[in-house]
Structures are given as structure tokens and as C-alpha cells.
mmCIF file of N, CA, C and O in Angstrom:
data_model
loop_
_atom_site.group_PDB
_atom_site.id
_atom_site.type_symbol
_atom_site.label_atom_id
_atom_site.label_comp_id
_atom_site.label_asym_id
_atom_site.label_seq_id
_atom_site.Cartn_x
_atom_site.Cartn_y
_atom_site.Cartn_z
ATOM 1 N N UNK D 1 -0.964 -17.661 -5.315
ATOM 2 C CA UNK D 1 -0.551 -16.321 -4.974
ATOM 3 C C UNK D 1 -0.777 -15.429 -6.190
ATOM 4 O O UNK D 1 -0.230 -15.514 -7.289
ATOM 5 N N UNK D 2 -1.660 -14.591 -5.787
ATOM 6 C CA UNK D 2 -1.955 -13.240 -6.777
ATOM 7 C C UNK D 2 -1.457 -12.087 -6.781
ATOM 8 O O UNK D 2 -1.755 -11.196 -7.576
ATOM 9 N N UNK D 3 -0.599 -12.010 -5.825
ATOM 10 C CA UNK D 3 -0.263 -10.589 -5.101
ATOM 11 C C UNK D 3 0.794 -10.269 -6.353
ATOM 12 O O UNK D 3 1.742 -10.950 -6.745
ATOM 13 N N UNK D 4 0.287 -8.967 -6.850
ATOM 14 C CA UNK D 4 1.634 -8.518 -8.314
ATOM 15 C C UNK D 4 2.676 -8.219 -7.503
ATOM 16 O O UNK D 4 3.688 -8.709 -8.004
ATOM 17 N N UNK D 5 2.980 -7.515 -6.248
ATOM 18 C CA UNK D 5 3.712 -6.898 -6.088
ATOM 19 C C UNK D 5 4.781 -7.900 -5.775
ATOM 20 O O UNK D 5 5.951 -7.607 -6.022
ATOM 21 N N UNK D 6 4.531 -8.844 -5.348
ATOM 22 C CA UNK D 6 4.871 -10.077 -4.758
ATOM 23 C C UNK D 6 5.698 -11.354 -5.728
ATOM 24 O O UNK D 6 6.688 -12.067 -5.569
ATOM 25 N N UNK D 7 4.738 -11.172 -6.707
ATOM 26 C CA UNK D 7 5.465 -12.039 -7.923
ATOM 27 C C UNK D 7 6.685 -10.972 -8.841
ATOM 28 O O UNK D 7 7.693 -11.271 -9.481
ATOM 29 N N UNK D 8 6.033 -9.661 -8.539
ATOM 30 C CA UNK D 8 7.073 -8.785 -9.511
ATOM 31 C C UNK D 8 8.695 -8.929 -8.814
ATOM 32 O O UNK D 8 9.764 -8.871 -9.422
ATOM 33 N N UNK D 9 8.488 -9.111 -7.493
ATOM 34 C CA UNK D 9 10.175 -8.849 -6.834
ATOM 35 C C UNK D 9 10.516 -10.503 -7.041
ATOM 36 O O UNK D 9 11.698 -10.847 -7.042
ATOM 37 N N UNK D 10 9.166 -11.774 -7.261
ATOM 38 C CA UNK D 10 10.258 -12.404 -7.561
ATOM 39 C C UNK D 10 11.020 -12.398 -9.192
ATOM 40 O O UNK D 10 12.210 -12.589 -9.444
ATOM 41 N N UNK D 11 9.846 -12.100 -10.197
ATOM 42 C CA UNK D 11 10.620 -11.906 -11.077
ATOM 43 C C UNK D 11 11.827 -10.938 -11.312
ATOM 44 O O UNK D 11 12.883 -11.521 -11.556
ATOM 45 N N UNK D 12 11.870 -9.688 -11.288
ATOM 46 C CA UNK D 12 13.018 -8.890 -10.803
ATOM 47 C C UNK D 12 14.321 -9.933 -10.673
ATOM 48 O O UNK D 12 15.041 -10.229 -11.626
ATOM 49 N N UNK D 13 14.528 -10.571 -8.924
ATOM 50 C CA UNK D 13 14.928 -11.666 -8.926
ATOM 51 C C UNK D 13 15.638 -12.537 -9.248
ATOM 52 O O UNK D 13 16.749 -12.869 -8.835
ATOM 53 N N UNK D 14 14.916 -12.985 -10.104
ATOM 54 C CA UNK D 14 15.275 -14.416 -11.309
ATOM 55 C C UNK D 14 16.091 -13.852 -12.490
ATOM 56 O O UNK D 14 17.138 -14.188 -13.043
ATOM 57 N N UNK D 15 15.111 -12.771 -12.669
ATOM 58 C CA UNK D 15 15.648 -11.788 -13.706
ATOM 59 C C UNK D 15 17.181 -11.589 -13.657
ATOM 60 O O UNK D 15 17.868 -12.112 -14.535
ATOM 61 N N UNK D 16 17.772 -10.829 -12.632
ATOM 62 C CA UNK D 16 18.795 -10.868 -12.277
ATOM 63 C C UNK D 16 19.994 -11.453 -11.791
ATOM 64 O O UNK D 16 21.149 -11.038 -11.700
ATOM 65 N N UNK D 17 19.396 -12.585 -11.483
ATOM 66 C CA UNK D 17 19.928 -13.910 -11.378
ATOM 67 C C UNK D 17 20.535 -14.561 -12.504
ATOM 68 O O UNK D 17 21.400 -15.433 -12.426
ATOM 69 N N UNK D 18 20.082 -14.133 -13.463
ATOM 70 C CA UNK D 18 20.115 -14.699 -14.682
ATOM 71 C C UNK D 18 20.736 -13.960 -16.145
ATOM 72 O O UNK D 18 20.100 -14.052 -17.195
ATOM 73 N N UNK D 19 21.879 -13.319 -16.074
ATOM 74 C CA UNK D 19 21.919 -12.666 -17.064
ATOM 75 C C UNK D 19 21.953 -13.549 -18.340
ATOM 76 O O UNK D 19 21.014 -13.531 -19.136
ATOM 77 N N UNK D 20 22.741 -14.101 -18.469
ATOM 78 C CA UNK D 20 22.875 -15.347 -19.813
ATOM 79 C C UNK D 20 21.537 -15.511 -20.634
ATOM 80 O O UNK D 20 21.398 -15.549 -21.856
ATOM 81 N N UNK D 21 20.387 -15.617 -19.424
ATOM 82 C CA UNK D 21 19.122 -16.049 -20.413
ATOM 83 C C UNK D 21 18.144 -14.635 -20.777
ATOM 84 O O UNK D 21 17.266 -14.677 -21.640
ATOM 85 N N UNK D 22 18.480 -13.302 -19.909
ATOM 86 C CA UNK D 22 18.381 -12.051 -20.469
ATOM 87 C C UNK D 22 19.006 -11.604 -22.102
ATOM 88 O O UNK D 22 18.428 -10.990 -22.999
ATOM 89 N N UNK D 23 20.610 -12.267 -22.053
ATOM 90 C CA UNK D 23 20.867 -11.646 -23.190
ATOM 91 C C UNK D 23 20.584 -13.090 -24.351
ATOM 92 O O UNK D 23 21.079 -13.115 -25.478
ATOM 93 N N UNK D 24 19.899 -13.959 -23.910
ATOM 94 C CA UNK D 24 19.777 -15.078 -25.179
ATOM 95 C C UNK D 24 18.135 -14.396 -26.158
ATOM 96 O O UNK D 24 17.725 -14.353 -27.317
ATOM 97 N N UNK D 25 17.507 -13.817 -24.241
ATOM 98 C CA UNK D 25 16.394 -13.271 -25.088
ATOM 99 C C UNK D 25 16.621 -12.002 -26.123
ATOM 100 O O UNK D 25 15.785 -11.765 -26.995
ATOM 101 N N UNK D 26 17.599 -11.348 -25.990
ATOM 102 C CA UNK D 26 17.827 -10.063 -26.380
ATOM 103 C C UNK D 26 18.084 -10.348 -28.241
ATOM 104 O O UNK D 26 17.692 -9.687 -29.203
ATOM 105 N N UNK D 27 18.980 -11.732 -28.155
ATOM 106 C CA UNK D 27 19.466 -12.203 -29.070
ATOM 107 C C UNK D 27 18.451 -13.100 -29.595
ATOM 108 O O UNK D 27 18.936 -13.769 -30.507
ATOM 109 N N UNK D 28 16.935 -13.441 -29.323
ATOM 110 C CA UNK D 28 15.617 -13.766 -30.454
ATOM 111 C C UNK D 28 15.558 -14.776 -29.715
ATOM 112 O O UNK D 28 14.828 -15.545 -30.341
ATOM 113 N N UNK D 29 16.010 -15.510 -28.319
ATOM 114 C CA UNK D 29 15.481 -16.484 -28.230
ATOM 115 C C UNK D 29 14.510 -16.343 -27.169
ATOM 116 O O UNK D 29 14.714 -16.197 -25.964
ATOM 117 N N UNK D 30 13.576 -16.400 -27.716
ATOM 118 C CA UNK D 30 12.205 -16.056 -26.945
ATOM 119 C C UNK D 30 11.786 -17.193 -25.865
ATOM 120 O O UNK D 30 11.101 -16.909 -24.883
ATOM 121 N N UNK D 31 12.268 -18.539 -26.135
ATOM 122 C CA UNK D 31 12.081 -19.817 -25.399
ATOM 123 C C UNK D 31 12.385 -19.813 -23.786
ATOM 124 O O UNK D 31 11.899 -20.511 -22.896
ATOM 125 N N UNK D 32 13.670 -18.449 -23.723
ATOM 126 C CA UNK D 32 13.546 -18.081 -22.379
ATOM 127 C C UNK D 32 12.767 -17.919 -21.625
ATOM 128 O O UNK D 32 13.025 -18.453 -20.546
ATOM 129 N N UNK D 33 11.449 -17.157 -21.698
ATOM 130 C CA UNK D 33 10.763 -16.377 -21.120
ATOM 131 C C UNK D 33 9.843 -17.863 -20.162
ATOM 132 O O UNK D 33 9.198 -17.807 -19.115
ATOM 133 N N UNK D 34 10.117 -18.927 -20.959
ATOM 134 C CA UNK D 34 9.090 -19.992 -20.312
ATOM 135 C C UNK D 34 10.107 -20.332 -19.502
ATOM 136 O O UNK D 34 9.801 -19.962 -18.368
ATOM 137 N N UNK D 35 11.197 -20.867 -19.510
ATOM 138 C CA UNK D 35 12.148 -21.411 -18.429
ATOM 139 C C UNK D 35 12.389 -19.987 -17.737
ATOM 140 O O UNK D 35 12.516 -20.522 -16.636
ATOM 141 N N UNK D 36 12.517 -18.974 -17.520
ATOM 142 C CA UNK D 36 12.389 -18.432 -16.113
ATOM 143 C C UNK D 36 11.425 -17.848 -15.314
ATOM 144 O O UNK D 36 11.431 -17.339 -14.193
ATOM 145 N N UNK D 37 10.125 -18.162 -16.652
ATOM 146 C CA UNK D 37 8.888 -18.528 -15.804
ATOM 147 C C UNK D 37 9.031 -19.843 -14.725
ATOM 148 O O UNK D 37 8.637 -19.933 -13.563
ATOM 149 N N UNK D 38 9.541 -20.534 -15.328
ATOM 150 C CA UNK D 38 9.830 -21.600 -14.069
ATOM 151 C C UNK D 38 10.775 -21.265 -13.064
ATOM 152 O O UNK D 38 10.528 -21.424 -11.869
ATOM 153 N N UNK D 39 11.721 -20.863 -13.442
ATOM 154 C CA UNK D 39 12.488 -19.978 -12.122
ATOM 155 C C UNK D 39 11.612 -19.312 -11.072
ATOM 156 O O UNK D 39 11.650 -19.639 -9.886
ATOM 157 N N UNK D 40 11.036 -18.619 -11.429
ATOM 158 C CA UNK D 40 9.842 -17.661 -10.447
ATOM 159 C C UNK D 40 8.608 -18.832 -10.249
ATOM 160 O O UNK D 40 7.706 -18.386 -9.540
ATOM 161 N N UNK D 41 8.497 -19.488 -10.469
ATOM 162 C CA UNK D 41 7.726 -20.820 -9.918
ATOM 163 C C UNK D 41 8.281 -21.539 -8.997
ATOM 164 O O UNK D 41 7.592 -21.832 -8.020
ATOM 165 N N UNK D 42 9.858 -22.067 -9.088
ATOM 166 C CA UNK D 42 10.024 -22.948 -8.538
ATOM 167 C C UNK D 42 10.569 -21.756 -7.165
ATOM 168 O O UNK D 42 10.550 -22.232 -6.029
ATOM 169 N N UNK D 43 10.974 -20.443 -7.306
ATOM 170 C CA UNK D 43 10.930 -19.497 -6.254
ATOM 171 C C UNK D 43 10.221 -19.686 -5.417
ATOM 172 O O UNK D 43 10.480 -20.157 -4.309
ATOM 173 N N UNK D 44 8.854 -19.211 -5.991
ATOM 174 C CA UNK D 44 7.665 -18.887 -5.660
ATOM 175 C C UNK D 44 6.719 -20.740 -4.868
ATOM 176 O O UNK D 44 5.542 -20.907 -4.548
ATOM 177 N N UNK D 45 8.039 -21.852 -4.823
ATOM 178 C CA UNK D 45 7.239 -22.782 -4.068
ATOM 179 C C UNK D 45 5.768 -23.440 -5.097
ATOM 180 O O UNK D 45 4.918 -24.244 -4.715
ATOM 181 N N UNK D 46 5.900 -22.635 -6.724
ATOM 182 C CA UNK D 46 4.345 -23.483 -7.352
ATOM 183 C C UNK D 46 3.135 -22.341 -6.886
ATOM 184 O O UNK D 46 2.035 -22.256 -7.432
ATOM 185 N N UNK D 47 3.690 -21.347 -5.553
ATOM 186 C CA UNK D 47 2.695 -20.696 -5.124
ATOM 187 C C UNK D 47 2.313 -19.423 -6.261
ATOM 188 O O UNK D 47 1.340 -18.708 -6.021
ATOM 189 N N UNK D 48 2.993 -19.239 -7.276
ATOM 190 C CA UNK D 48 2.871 -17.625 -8.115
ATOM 191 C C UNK D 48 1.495 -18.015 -8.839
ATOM 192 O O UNK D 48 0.879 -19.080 -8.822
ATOM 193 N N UNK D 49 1.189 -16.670 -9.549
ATOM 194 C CA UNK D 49 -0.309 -17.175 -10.835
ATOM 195 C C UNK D 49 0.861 -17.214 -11.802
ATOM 196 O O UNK D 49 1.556 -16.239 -12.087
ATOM 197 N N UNK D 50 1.024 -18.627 -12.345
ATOM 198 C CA UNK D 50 1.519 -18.667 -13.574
ATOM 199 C C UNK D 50 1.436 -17.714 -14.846
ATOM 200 O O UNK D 50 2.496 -17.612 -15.464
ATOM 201 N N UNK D 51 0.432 -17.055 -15.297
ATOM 202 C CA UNK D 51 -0.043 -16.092 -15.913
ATOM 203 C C UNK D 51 -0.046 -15.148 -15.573
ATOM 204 O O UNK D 51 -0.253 -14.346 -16.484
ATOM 205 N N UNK D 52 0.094 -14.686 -14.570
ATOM 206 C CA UNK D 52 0.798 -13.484 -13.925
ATOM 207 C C UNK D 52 2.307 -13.232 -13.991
ATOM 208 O O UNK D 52 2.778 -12.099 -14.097
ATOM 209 N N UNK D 53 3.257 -14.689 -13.903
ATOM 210 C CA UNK D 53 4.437 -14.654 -13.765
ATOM 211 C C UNK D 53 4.648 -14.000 -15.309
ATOM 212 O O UNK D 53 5.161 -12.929 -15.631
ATOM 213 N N UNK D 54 4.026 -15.110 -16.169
ATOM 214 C CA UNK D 54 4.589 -15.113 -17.498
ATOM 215 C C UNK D 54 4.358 -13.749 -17.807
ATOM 216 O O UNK D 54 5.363 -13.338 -18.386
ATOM 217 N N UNK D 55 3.582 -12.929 -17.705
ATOM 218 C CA UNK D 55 3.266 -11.331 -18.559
ATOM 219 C C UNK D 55 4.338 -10.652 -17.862
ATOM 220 O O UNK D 55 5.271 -10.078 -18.422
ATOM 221 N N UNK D 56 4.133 -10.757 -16.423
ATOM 222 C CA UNK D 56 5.523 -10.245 -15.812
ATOM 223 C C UNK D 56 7.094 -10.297 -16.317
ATOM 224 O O UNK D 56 7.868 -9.340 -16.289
ATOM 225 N N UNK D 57 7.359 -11.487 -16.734
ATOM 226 C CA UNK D 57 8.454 -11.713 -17.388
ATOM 227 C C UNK D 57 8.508 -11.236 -18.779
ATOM 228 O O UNK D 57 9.351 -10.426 -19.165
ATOM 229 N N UNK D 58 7.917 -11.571 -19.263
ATOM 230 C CA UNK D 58 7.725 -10.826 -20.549
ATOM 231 C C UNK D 58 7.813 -9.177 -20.906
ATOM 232 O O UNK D 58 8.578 -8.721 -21.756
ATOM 233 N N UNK D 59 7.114 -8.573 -20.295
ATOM 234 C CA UNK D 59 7.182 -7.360 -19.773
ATOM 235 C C UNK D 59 8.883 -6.628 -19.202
ATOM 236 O O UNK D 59 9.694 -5.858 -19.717
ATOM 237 N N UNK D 60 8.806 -7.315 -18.008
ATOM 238 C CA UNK D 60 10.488 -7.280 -17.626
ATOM 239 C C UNK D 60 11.352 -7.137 -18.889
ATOM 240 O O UNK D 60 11.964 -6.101 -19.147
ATOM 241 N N UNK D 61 11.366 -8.164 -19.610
ATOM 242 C CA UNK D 61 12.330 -8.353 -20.950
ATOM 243 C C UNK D 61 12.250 -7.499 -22.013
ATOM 244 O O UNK D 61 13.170 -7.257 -22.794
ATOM 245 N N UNK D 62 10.985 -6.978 -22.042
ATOM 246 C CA UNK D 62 11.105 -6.470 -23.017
ATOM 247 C C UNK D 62 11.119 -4.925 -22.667
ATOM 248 O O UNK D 62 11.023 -4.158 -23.625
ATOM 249 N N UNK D 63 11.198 -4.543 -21.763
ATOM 250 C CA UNK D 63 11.711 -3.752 -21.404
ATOM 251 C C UNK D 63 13.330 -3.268 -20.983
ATOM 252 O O UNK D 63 13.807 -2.162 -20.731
ATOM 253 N N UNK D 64 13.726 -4.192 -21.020
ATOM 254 C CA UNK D 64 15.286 -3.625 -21.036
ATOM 255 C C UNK D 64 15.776 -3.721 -22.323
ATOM 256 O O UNK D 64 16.924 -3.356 -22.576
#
């Protein structure tokens, strides 16, 4: 699955699902961003572009 719009609501999502590992990232731990890349994977059924998820998430984060 390539669809951005598609992977963005699941990250969103996960995102929100998740405050604890929002504010661990906030606080330097960057190691997050790969474990809720797997969140939006294991969402997403394995179906997301992994590399899509990850910039997505990344992005997400570092934006708030």
C-alpha cells in the first residue's frame, strides 16, 4: 500500500494512541520512531510502504 493519504490517518492514529512514546521522543529518544513504525505496520496488516510510514512518522513528530 502506497496510498499517503491512507498511511497518513494510520499514522495520525498510532500517533495518538500513543502519547508516552510521543513524549519519550520529545525527550531525545529517537528509537521511537522505529517501534511505531511498527505500530502503523502491524495496523496497516504489513500492507503500508515501510518508507513511507517511517518519513511519515518522523515528520508527524517532529512536528509537534
Amino acid at each position: 500500500m502506497s496510498d499517503t493519504g491512507i498511511i497518513e490517518k494510520l499514522v495520525d492514529s498510532v500517533i495518538a494512541a500513543n502519547p508516552k512514546a510521543v513524549a519519550d521522543f520529545k525527550g531525545g529518544k529517537t528509537n521511537v520512531v522505529g517501534w511505531l513504525m511498527g505500530q502503523v505496520m502491524k495496523e496497516s496488516h504489513g500492507k503500508a510502504d515501510p518508507r513511507q510510514a517511517t518519513e511519515l512518522v518522523q515528520k508527524k513528530l517532529s512536528e509537534m
